[in-house]
XYZ file of C-alpha atoms in Angstrom:
618
model
C -0.002 0.219 -0.253
C 3.019 2.140 0.773
C 4.413 1.908 -2.869
C 0.471 2.613 -4.370
C 0.940 5.919 -1.952
C 4.145 6.438 -3.262
C 3.396 5.867 -6.932
C 0.092 8.578 -6.733
C 1.739 11.244 -4.498
C 4.459 10.955 -7.195
C 1.764 11.124 -10.664
C 0.031 14.181 -8.597
C 3.344 16.442 -8.879
C 4.171 18.192 -11.386
C 6.936 17.453 -14.771
C 9.718 19.306 -14.722
C 9.712 22.286 -16.955
C 12.092 21.603 -20.645
C 14.914 23.218 -20.760
C 16.040 22.660 -23.506
C 15.664 26.265 -24.966
C 18.819 27.025 -21.986
C 21.121 24.337 -24.266
C 23.792 25.862 -25.740
C 24.189 25.266 -29.973
C 26.844 22.515 -29.560
C 24.608 21.019 -26.873
C 21.551 20.636 -29.143
C 23.937 19.005 -31.906
C 24.840 15.624 -29.593
C 23.824 12.759 -30.127
C 24.256 9.753 -28.281
C 27.439 7.171 -28.656
C 27.108 5.108 -30.573
C 30.035 3.069 -28.674
C 28.385 3.382 -25.480
C 24.773 2.686 -27.620
C 26.643 -0.768 -27.767
C 27.048 -1.805 -24.549
C 23.800 -3.114 -23.621
C 24.274 -6.018 -25.999
C 27.414 -6.245 -23.754
C 24.737 -7.757 -20.625
C 23.317 -10.747 -22.598
C 24.394 -13.429 -20.798
C 26.539 -16.010 -22.340
C 26.587 -13.329 -25.558
C 30.480 -14.648 -27.566
C 31.867 -10.485 -27.359
C 33.802 -10.558 -31.215
C 32.066 -6.646 -31.472
C 33.907 -4.204 -28.353
C 37.437 -3.441 -28.758
C 37.827 -4.060 -24.893
C 40.881 -5.738 -23.639
C 40.367 -9.468 -22.139
C 39.892 -8.625 -18.026
C 41.612 -11.576 -17.435
C 45.452 -10.252 -18.628
C 44.992 -7.223 -15.761
C 47.833 -7.093 -13.878
C 45.953 -6.508 -10.355
C 44.408 -10.054 -9.455
C 42.915 -8.276 -5.995
C 42.719 -4.821 -4.834
C 43.373 -4.154 -0.874
C 43.077 -1.690 0.971
C 43.075 -0.813 5.440
C 39.727 1.557 5.513
C 38.113 3.409 8.099
C 34.960 1.888 10.169
C 32.583 4.834 9.461
C 32.108 5.394 13.692
C 36.071 6.294 13.839
C 34.977 10.172 14.199
C 32.274 11.822 16.863
C 29.762 13.164 15.579
C 28.948 16.634 17.389
C 24.820 17.161 18.106
C 22.085 17.894 15.885
C 20.379 20.813 18.195
C 22.638 22.234 20.985
C 21.581 22.653 23.945
C 18.183 20.857 22.934
C 16.634 16.709 23.425
C 20.182 15.255 21.091
C 22.946 15.822 23.242
C 21.746 13.150 24.862
C 21.662 11.262 21.579
C 24.568 12.216 20.408
C 26.799 11.321 23.521
C 25.127 7.936 23.283
C 26.645 8.141 19.570
C 30.093 9.512 20.713
C 29.854 6.761 23.668
C 29.570 4.036 20.529
C 32.851 5.484 18.542
C 35.708 2.934 18.799
C 39.778 3.841 18.891
C 42.946 2.575 17.761
C 43.382 -0.641 15.626
C 39.608 -0.908 15.725
C 39.015 2.116 13.891
C 40.401 0.162 10.355
C 39.196 -2.769 9.247
C 40.495 -4.496 5.822
C 38.586 -4.118 2.262
C 40.011 -6.802 -0.488
C 37.934 -5.576 -4.397
C 38.137 -9.590 -5.925
C 39.547 -10.221 -9.871
C 35.666 -11.770 -10.004
C 32.478 -11.376 -8.437
C 30.467 -14.709 -9.624
C 27.103 -12.660 -10.176
C 25.081 -11.279 -13.266
C 23.295 -8.314 -11.297
C 25.519 -5.469 -12.674
C 23.945 -3.301 -9.432
C 25.269 -5.349 -7.077
C 28.606 -7.102 -9.200
C 31.540 -5.537 -7.261
C 35.219 -6.509 -8.949
C 37.927 -5.046 -10.985
C 37.151 -7.832 -14.540
C 33.935 -4.952 -14.306
C 35.312 -1.634 -13.156
C 38.382 -1.694 -14.852
C 36.825 -2.664 -17.763
C 35.586 0.364 -20.523
C 31.777 1.343 -18.684
C 29.111 3.950 -19.258
C 29.916 7.327 -19.114
C 27.832 8.186 -15.936
C 29.663 5.668 -13.757
C 30.198 2.624 -12.384
C 26.313 0.763 -11.947
C 26.943 -0.517 -8.804
C 28.249 2.664 -6.971
C 26.578 4.842 -9.059
C 23.014 2.618 -7.679
C 23.670 3.574 -4.257
C 25.000 7.141 -4.693
C 21.008 7.640 -6.525
C 19.332 6.231 -3.513
C 21.060 7.715 -1.342
C 20.037 11.462 -3.297
C 16.950 11.009 -4.294
C 15.641 9.291 -0.768
C 18.308 10.649 1.534
C 19.265 14.307 0.719
C 16.493 15.009 -1.310
C 13.121 13.323 -0.584
C 11.420 16.642 -1.426
C 12.243 17.560 -5.061
C 8.721 18.188 -6.001
C 8.409 17.265 -10.015
C 7.292 13.900 -10.895
C 9.544 10.909 -11.397
C 12.491 13.037 -9.102
C 15.847 14.187 -10.228
C 18.763 11.399 -12.297
C 22.129 11.433 -10.962
C 25.544 10.608 -12.863
C 28.824 10.784 -12.316
C 31.537 13.349 -12.639
C 35.213 13.752 -12.132
C 34.717 16.233 -9.744
C 32.896 19.002 -8.741
C 35.287 21.287 -10.852
C 34.414 19.083 -13.806
C 30.921 19.220 -13.139
C 30.781 23.299 -13.865
C 32.721 22.626 -16.602
C 29.637 20.641 -17.765
C 27.178 22.612 -16.819
C 28.616 25.538 -18.325
C 29.335 23.579 -21.655
C 25.872 22.758 -21.530
C 24.308 25.998 -20.913
C 26.775 28.425 -22.915
C 27.493 29.486 -25.535
C 31.333 30.658 -26.295
C 31.030 34.122 -26.549
C 34.277 36.159 -28.388
C 34.774 40.086 -28.274
C 35.355 41.518 -31.986
C 33.772 38.547 -32.916
C 30.430 38.139 -31.357
C 27.455 40.284 -31.573
C 27.302 42.008 -27.993
C 23.878 41.479 -26.780
C 24.429 37.805 -27.295
C 26.936 37.380 -24.519
C 26.489 34.976 -22.409
C 26.160 36.075 -18.471
C 26.086 33.941 -14.733
C 24.826 35.592 -11.645
C 26.911 34.961 -8.641
C 27.627 36.157 -5.401
C 29.690 39.028 -5.053
C 32.823 37.018 -3.236
C 32.335 33.160 -4.877
C 34.944 30.669 -5.517
C 37.218 31.545 -7.319
C 38.409 28.849 -9.934
C 35.072 29.428 -11.027
C 35.889 32.199 -13.109
C 38.862 30.512 -14.753
C 36.324 29.033 -15.921
C 33.431 30.786 -17.224
C 35.330 33.636 -18.023
C 37.456 32.110 -20.996
C 34.048 31.380 -22.515
C 33.105 34.855 -22.530
C 30.632 34.272 -19.910
C 29.678 37.418 -18.185
C 30.137 37.763 -14.120
C 27.565 39.756 -12.755
C 27.564 40.037 -9.340
C 24.704 39.960 -6.546
C 24.947 41.874 -3.645
C 25.064 39.284 -0.513
C 23.281 39.928 3.537
C 24.447 38.271 6.195
C 21.908 34.968 4.938
C 22.766 35.219 1.855
C 22.415 35.893 -0.936
C 20.024 39.118 -1.664
C 16.813 38.185 -3.667
C 14.949 41.621 -3.089
C 16.592 45.303 -2.717
C 19.287 47.131 -3.976
C 22.272 44.697 -5.944
C 19.873 42.058 -5.566
C 18.853 39.314 -7.850
C 15.529 40.535 -8.415
C 16.949 44.338 -9.291
C 19.266 42.941 -11.585
C 17.560 40.594 -13.432
C 14.408 43.184 -13.633
C 17.032 46.098 -14.675
C 18.994 45.094 -16.919
C 20.270 46.494 -19.879
C 20.482 44.034 -23.180
C 23.095 46.564 -24.740
C 25.429 45.076 -21.611
C 25.058 41.107 -23.140
C 22.221 38.558 -23.226
C 20.002 39.135 -19.367
C 22.171 35.683 -17.468
C 19.553 33.078 -17.127
C 22.935 31.057 -14.951
C 23.930 31.247 -11.354
C 26.428 29.292 -9.726
C 26.940 29.679 -5.975
C 26.950 27.838 -3.087
C 24.919 27.975 -0.574
C 25.921 25.492 2.574
C 28.851 26.559 3.619
C 29.898 29.104 1.030
C 32.958 29.508 0.335
C 34.208 31.788 0.631
C 31.811 33.451 3.725
C 30.551 30.083 5.771
C 26.969 30.835 5.257
C 24.459 28.522 5.320
C 21.520 29.530 2.733
C 17.667 28.976 4.622
C 15.553 27.376 3.489
C 13.389 30.399 4.067
C 16.125 32.367 1.360
C 16.160 29.793 -0.922
C 12.174 29.513 -1.715
C 12.697 33.547 -2.923
C 15.886 33.012 -4.915
C 13.827 30.422 -6.249
C 11.196 32.607 -6.551
C 13.417 34.993 -8.597
C 14.995 32.523 -11.121
C 11.459 31.332 -11.797
C 10.336 34.474 -12.814
C 12.872 35.370 -14.600
C 13.836 31.706 -16.383
C 17.328 31.405 -14.778
C 19.150 28.047 -14.902
C 20.422 27.189 -10.869
C 23.771 25.682 -10.559
C 24.526 24.251 -6.571
C 27.905 24.020 -5.589
C 27.815 21.784 -2.409
C 30.615 20.327 -1.297
C 30.284 21.180 2.165
C 26.251 20.497 2.617
C 26.843 18.121 5.687
C 29.134 20.585 7.349
C 26.521 22.530 8.470
C 27.266 23.996 12.401
C 24.364 24.373 14.723
C 26.746 25.610 17.381
C 28.143 28.097 15.839
C 25.153 30.309 16.700
C 25.154 29.515 20.013
C 28.820 29.866 21.041
C 29.329 33.505 19.342
C 26.203 34.399 21.484
C 28.048 32.736 24.741
C 31.145 34.405 23.734
C 29.660 38.074 23.268
C 27.868 37.636 26.064
C 24.903 38.200 24.053
C 21.544 36.289 24.589
C 21.355 32.846 23.426
C 19.543 32.509 20.380
C 15.743 30.154 20.836
C 17.158 26.599 18.309
C 15.308 26.498 15.334
C 14.675 23.347 12.530
C 16.839 23.897 9.813
C 14.731 21.804 7.432
C 10.478 22.089 8.262
C 9.818 20.266 4.901
C 7.144 17.308 5.027
C 9.246 13.942 4.141
C 12.231 13.000 6.144
C 15.496 10.290 5.074
C 15.004 8.899 8.919
C 17.916 10.244 9.753
C 18.137 12.597 12.300
C 21.714 13.552 11.386
C 20.695 14.482 7.499
C 17.176 15.259 8.406
C 18.573 18.503 10.814
C 19.847 20.290 8.148
C 18.988 22.983 5.273
C 17.582 21.316 2.312
C 19.220 21.996 -1.102
C 17.562 23.869 -4.086
C 16.064 20.927 -5.494
C 13.567 20.507 -1.945
C 11.392 23.300 -4.141
C 12.606 23.156 -7.425
C 9.183 22.832 -9.325
C 10.293 23.083 -12.743
C 13.415 21.474 -12.748
C 15.689 24.204 -13.317
C 18.402 23.077 -10.507
C 21.794 21.483 -11.456
C 22.941 20.068 -8.199
C 26.551 19.463 -7.534
C 28.078 16.803 -4.957
C 31.879 15.688 -4.685
C 33.557 13.066 -2.302
C 36.742 15.718 -2.136
C 35.284 16.290 1.246
C 33.740 13.091 1.982
C 36.494 10.778 1.246
C 39.439 12.558 -0.423
C 40.041 15.004 -3.049
C 42.570 12.220 -4.726
C 39.227 10.340 -6.013
C 38.246 12.969 -8.791
C 34.661 11.972 -8.351
C 30.842 13.531 -7.615
C 28.068 13.509 -9.142
C 25.355 16.051 -11.009
C 21.752 15.692 -9.424
C 19.050 17.375 -11.692
C 16.244 16.633 -14.183
C 16.386 13.463 -16.556
C 16.850 15.387 -19.629
C 19.551 18.000 -18.132
C 21.612 14.358 -16.435
C 21.182 13.104 -20.806
C 22.682 16.507 -21.788
C 25.308 15.917 -19.549
C 25.468 12.035 -19.710
C 26.500 13.296 -23.941
C 29.310 15.851 -22.659
C 30.639 12.948 -21.304
C 30.848 10.298 -23.660
C 32.725 12.436 -25.720
C 35.416 13.573 -22.989
C 36.353 12.808 -19.691
C 33.387 9.919 -19.577
C 33.137 8.079 -15.863
C 35.581 9.175 -13.031
C 38.355 6.045 -12.186
C 37.104 2.664 -11.795
C 40.413 1.951 -9.432
C 38.064 4.855 -7.315
C 35.182 3.904 -8.044
C 35.709 0.137 -6.877
C 37.634 1.203 -3.458
C 34.782 3.497 -2.375
C 32.026 1.247 -3.737
C 33.724 -1.227 -1.673
C 33.956 0.327 1.331
C 30.964 1.738 1.285
C 28.764 -0.680 -0.098
C 31.102 -3.679 0.650
C 31.236 -7.278 -0.636
C 27.792 -8.800 -1.718
C 26.441 -11.891 -0.599
C 27.125 -14.136 -3.957
C 30.673 -12.568 -4.084
C 31.551 -13.606 -0.572
C 31.849 -16.778 -1.464
C 35.182 -15.959 -3.811
C 37.060 -14.863 -0.491
C 36.413 -18.356 0.966
C 40.094 -19.613 0.207
C 42.355 -16.797 1.179
C 44.201 -16.200 4.462
C 41.771 -15.787 7.311
C 43.607 -11.653 7.634
C 41.580 -11.299 3.736
C 38.400 -12.576 4.636
C 35.928 -10.604 3.335
C 34.556 -10.448 6.962
C 33.850 -6.978 6.473
C 30.228 -5.872 5.460
C 30.391 -2.650 3.997
C 28.388 0.861 5.696
C 25.738 0.438 3.895
C 23.566 3.336 3.734
C 23.691 3.645 7.682
C 27.777 3.269 8.295
C 27.734 6.415 5.244
C 25.634 8.661 6.891
C 27.460 8.035 10.175
C 30.597 8.393 8.722
C 29.515 12.413 7.629
C 27.881 13.071 10.790
C 31.524 12.148 12.379
C 32.734 14.376 10.191
C 31.018 17.506 10.237
C 32.078 16.790 14.110
C 35.913 17.002 13.997
C 35.326 20.081 11.672
C 32.461 21.349 14.295
C 35.126 21.254 17.146
C 37.609 22.231 15.160
C 36.019 25.566 13.991
C 34.409 26.274 17.577
C 38.758 26.134 18.746
C 39.933 28.477 16.253
C 36.687 31.207 16.643
C 36.941 31.605 20.266
C 41.174 32.050 20.287
C 39.833 34.597 16.928
C 37.050 36.019 19.764
C 40.012 36.769 22.451
C 42.495 38.716 20.979
C 39.678 40.481 18.442
C 41.059 44.363 20.235
C 44.634 45.768 20.204
C 44.869 47.446 24.025
C 46.369 50.274 25.066
C 47.543 52.179 27.963
C 48.400 55.614 27.559
C 50.752 57.415 30.426
C 48.634 60.820 32.532
C 49.814 64.282 31.014
C 49.245 65.685 34.392
C 50.562 64.960 37.936
C 46.970 65.373 39.017
C 45.990 62.518 36.932
C 48.866 59.832 37.752
C 46.932 57.573 39.834
C 44.888 56.220 36.388
C 45.350 54.526 33.259
C 44.119 55.286 30.293
C 43.348 52.585 27.836
C 42.786 52.314 24.107
C 40.900 49.447 22.255
C 41.603 49.384 18.791
C 38.661 46.552 17.343
C 41.212 45.048 14.467
C 39.041 42.830 12.918
C 35.492 40.668 13.287
C 33.688 38.071 11.768
C 30.734 36.153 11.644
C 30.979 32.566 13.155
C 30.854 29.849 10.901
C 27.569 28.739 9.750
C 29.188 25.975 7.967
C 31.521 24.724 5.720
C 35.848 24.539 6.720
C 36.386 28.448 6.226
C 36.166 31.477 9.006
C 35.526 34.961 6.752
C 37.639 38.147 8.390
C 36.453 41.387 7.867
C 39.844 43.311 8.741
C 39.318 46.547 10.019
C 42.179 48.953 8.624
C 41.231 51.743 9.256
C 42.094 51.780 11.924
C 45.522 51.059 11.290
C 47.886 53.699 11.917
C 49.412 53.589 8.314
C 45.911 53.969 7.052
C 45.296 56.546 3.964
C 48.963 57.587 4.652
C 51.055 59.331 2.333
C 53.780 56.465 1.100
C 57.262 57.308 -0.451
C 56.248 57.536 -4.128
C 53.726 59.957 -3.644
C 50.706 57.419 -3.372
C 48.231 56.703 -0.375
C 48.463 53.488 1.634
C 45.421 52.053 0.802
C 43.326 48.780 1.400
C 45.004 46.631 -0.816
C 48.780 48.020 0.209
C 48.191 46.758 3.931
C 46.077 44.092 3.045
C 48.807 42.251 0.795
C 51.206 43.684 3.834
C 49.837 41.788 6.447
C 49.315 38.973 4.387
C 52.998 39.071 3.264
C 54.235 39.971 7.606
C 52.329 36.675 8.388
C 54.712 34.688 6.730
C 57.527 35.852 8.303
C 58.741 34.350 11.165
C 57.683 33.791 14.485
C 54.204 34.079 12.697
C 54.317 31.767 9.439
C 50.807 31.014 8.380
C 49.182 31.443 4.949
C 45.903 33.055 4.494
C 44.292 33.591 1.703
C 43.349 37.468 0.891
C 39.750 38.339 0.079
C 41.075 39.799 -3.586
C 41.320 36.486 -4.569
C 37.205 35.868 -4.250
C 35.619 38.879 -5.463
C 33.443 38.039 -8.288
C 35.082 41.192 -10.505
C 37.506 43.214 -10.182
C 34.789 46.351 -9.159
C 34.755 44.462 -6.319
C 38.248 43.572 -5.788
C 39.209 47.146 -5.738
C 36.675 48.728 -3.765
C 36.020 45.730 -0.363
C 38.051 42.671 -1.631
C 41.318 43.466 0.638
C 39.352 43.812 3.340
C 38.720 40.531 3.694
C 40.851 37.185 5.282
C 39.732 33.827 3.910
C 41.068 31.201 6.981
C 40.731 27.622 6.719
C 40.294 25.280 9.764
C 40.297 21.677 8.018
C 43.841 21.714 6.265
C 46.001 21.990 9.357
C 46.204 19.185 12.163
C 43.833 19.379 15.033
C 46.756 20.196 17.501
C 48.277 23.152 15.229
C 44.886 24.744 14.726
C 45.941 26.354 17.658
C 48.552 26.915 18.119
C 48.140 28.281 14.057
C 45.189 30.505 15.030
C 47.423 32.307 18.265
C 49.852 33.036 15.469
C 47.679 34.908 13.175
C 46.855 36.463 15.906
C 50.269 37.767 17.544
C 51.078 38.486 13.981
C 47.733 41.249 14.056
C 48.263 42.409 16.834
C 52.461 43.126 15.927
C 51.685 44.526 12.503
C 49.150 46.668 14.336
C 52.104 48.139 15.670
C 53.640 49.335 11.882
C 53.679 52.585 12.041
C 56.374 53.362 9.793
C 55.825 53.621 5.446
C 58.884 52.382 4.787
C 59.376 49.191 6.207
C 55.342 48.589 5.094
C 56.160 48.774 1.608
C 59.366 46.858 1.700
C 56.962 44.151 3.199
C 55.121 44.734 -0.659
C 58.903 44.380 -1.978
C 60.048 41.192 -0.811
C 58.989 38.895 -2.190
C 61.561 37.263 -3.671
C 63.875 33.886 -3.045
C 64.835 34.832 -0.243
C 61.711 35.359 1.423
C 60.248 32.053 0.013
C 63.632 29.770 1.784
C 61.899 31.978 5.710
C 58.665 30.650 4.805
C 60.042 26.344 6.060
C 57.488 25.314 8.291
C 54.468 27.360 7.254
C 51.521 26.749 8.677
C 48.189 26.245 5.556
C 45.610 28.834 6.769
C 44.480 29.400 3.442
C 44.184 26.265 1.633
C 44.137 28.374 -1.440
C 42.092 25.871 -3.544
C 38.546 25.428 -1.952
C 35.979 23.432 -3.415
């Protein structure tokens, strides 16, 4: 009855709208790969293979693929609702975590798994062979179920989304640009045909290097404390409603990181998503949602921030108020994706294994309407194909484990190598993600507390009159301010350079010491002994040169993920000590010498440099 009810409920939903009018000319011209279409015949049981150009799997030089992998409960999770009843649940989960060698298990991928079911066949013979461009069947099947049933159970269009694998989120973004934008060349093409991309005023800078060579015009949208602004001056509605066609086509493509925004670390609420989606639907804009940090949402940040600043503790509010749940309290506590409100089928969601497993896997996936996934598949067929079989099969074995039919293949192995490991399964995968959130959340709190304690510089002045000798005058100068990260791996620090002694001071070459000069000098100053920390300047995350010049210099992005947990405290302290010392620089020539000292000699002095920059974050 439940399945029947679900089918009836699904049929009541609208079909996703046709978005083919947004496809690029090349995308419209793509046809299915004849070679890939032929692969379906390879799956016929007992078929004699005289057609394909596949090398013989018995000649692969790998008999097994083995790895020592973590158990899903290696890391201690944090609370889904700090201060609420959920704390007891988190404590109970933490108590079940194990330590030492027991946190690892031996995984063996066999050469051949004795099953004909491709959705359960995890072995080298299939993983290392040519395959379909949408991904390794058993792993794609698992991720498809995870995406549809657990991450996005509330997608409002009929049939739900599809999933296709990518070679990481960068590849996913490249393919999204390929599908939805035509190449435009200045001086060759009509300006009125130039494609545009709306994005936040501060953004992940690697996307600029992907979009700009295609001639895509980057159009910045203002942000407030809740994220991209849907309404008001400089907002999404304002920019699209008042678009000047003489500057190019009105943008129909949006790029955004909505959970743990890179670089500002914000998390877009469900209410704000609905507002932005409404504007995008009104002006027919495709939403590309790049969310490598979706599971890193920190409900404790707002509470700990209030405690540190002696403010009233805010009331805990659920981030996900949608009706349908996944059944996993951790996942159901997180702010949902744009897919949850995607009635039109205009959302293209980019996910990656880079932050949940490792960046070197070069694996990710796109979740979107079937029509859009089909077009991305056509791009993959003639380009990257699917991700590396090695990476896919190791992750498949780790998450899913050997399937029942394959267990017999391990019976002849030694006791150490027997396939006792049953795989994480869905429960274990979610538990792993919850544990990762806990690790990063605790690091975030440690860094924020240290930065809070050192945000001001205190100076004691000597009284000028004998009558005041019993008094001391304390001057308090604010060096920076910040919001505790609500998600992601970064802290977005607003530097108060206007309080620096050399702010707007005349330089030795007739110039004025401005924000860009102070920002660059401080970054270099911090790489010198005894501070030895590296941070990312806000200049590199500015969406346009104008934003870079006007306000990008006022920010730094600091990463609390890259360094070891033991180093977080020492690196944060060295950073604050360096900032305190930099505010005592009063000689213009000393500051200018910092700007001139990017040399090989300085590079040698960077031995032992701690990385709080983590330059490329997605």
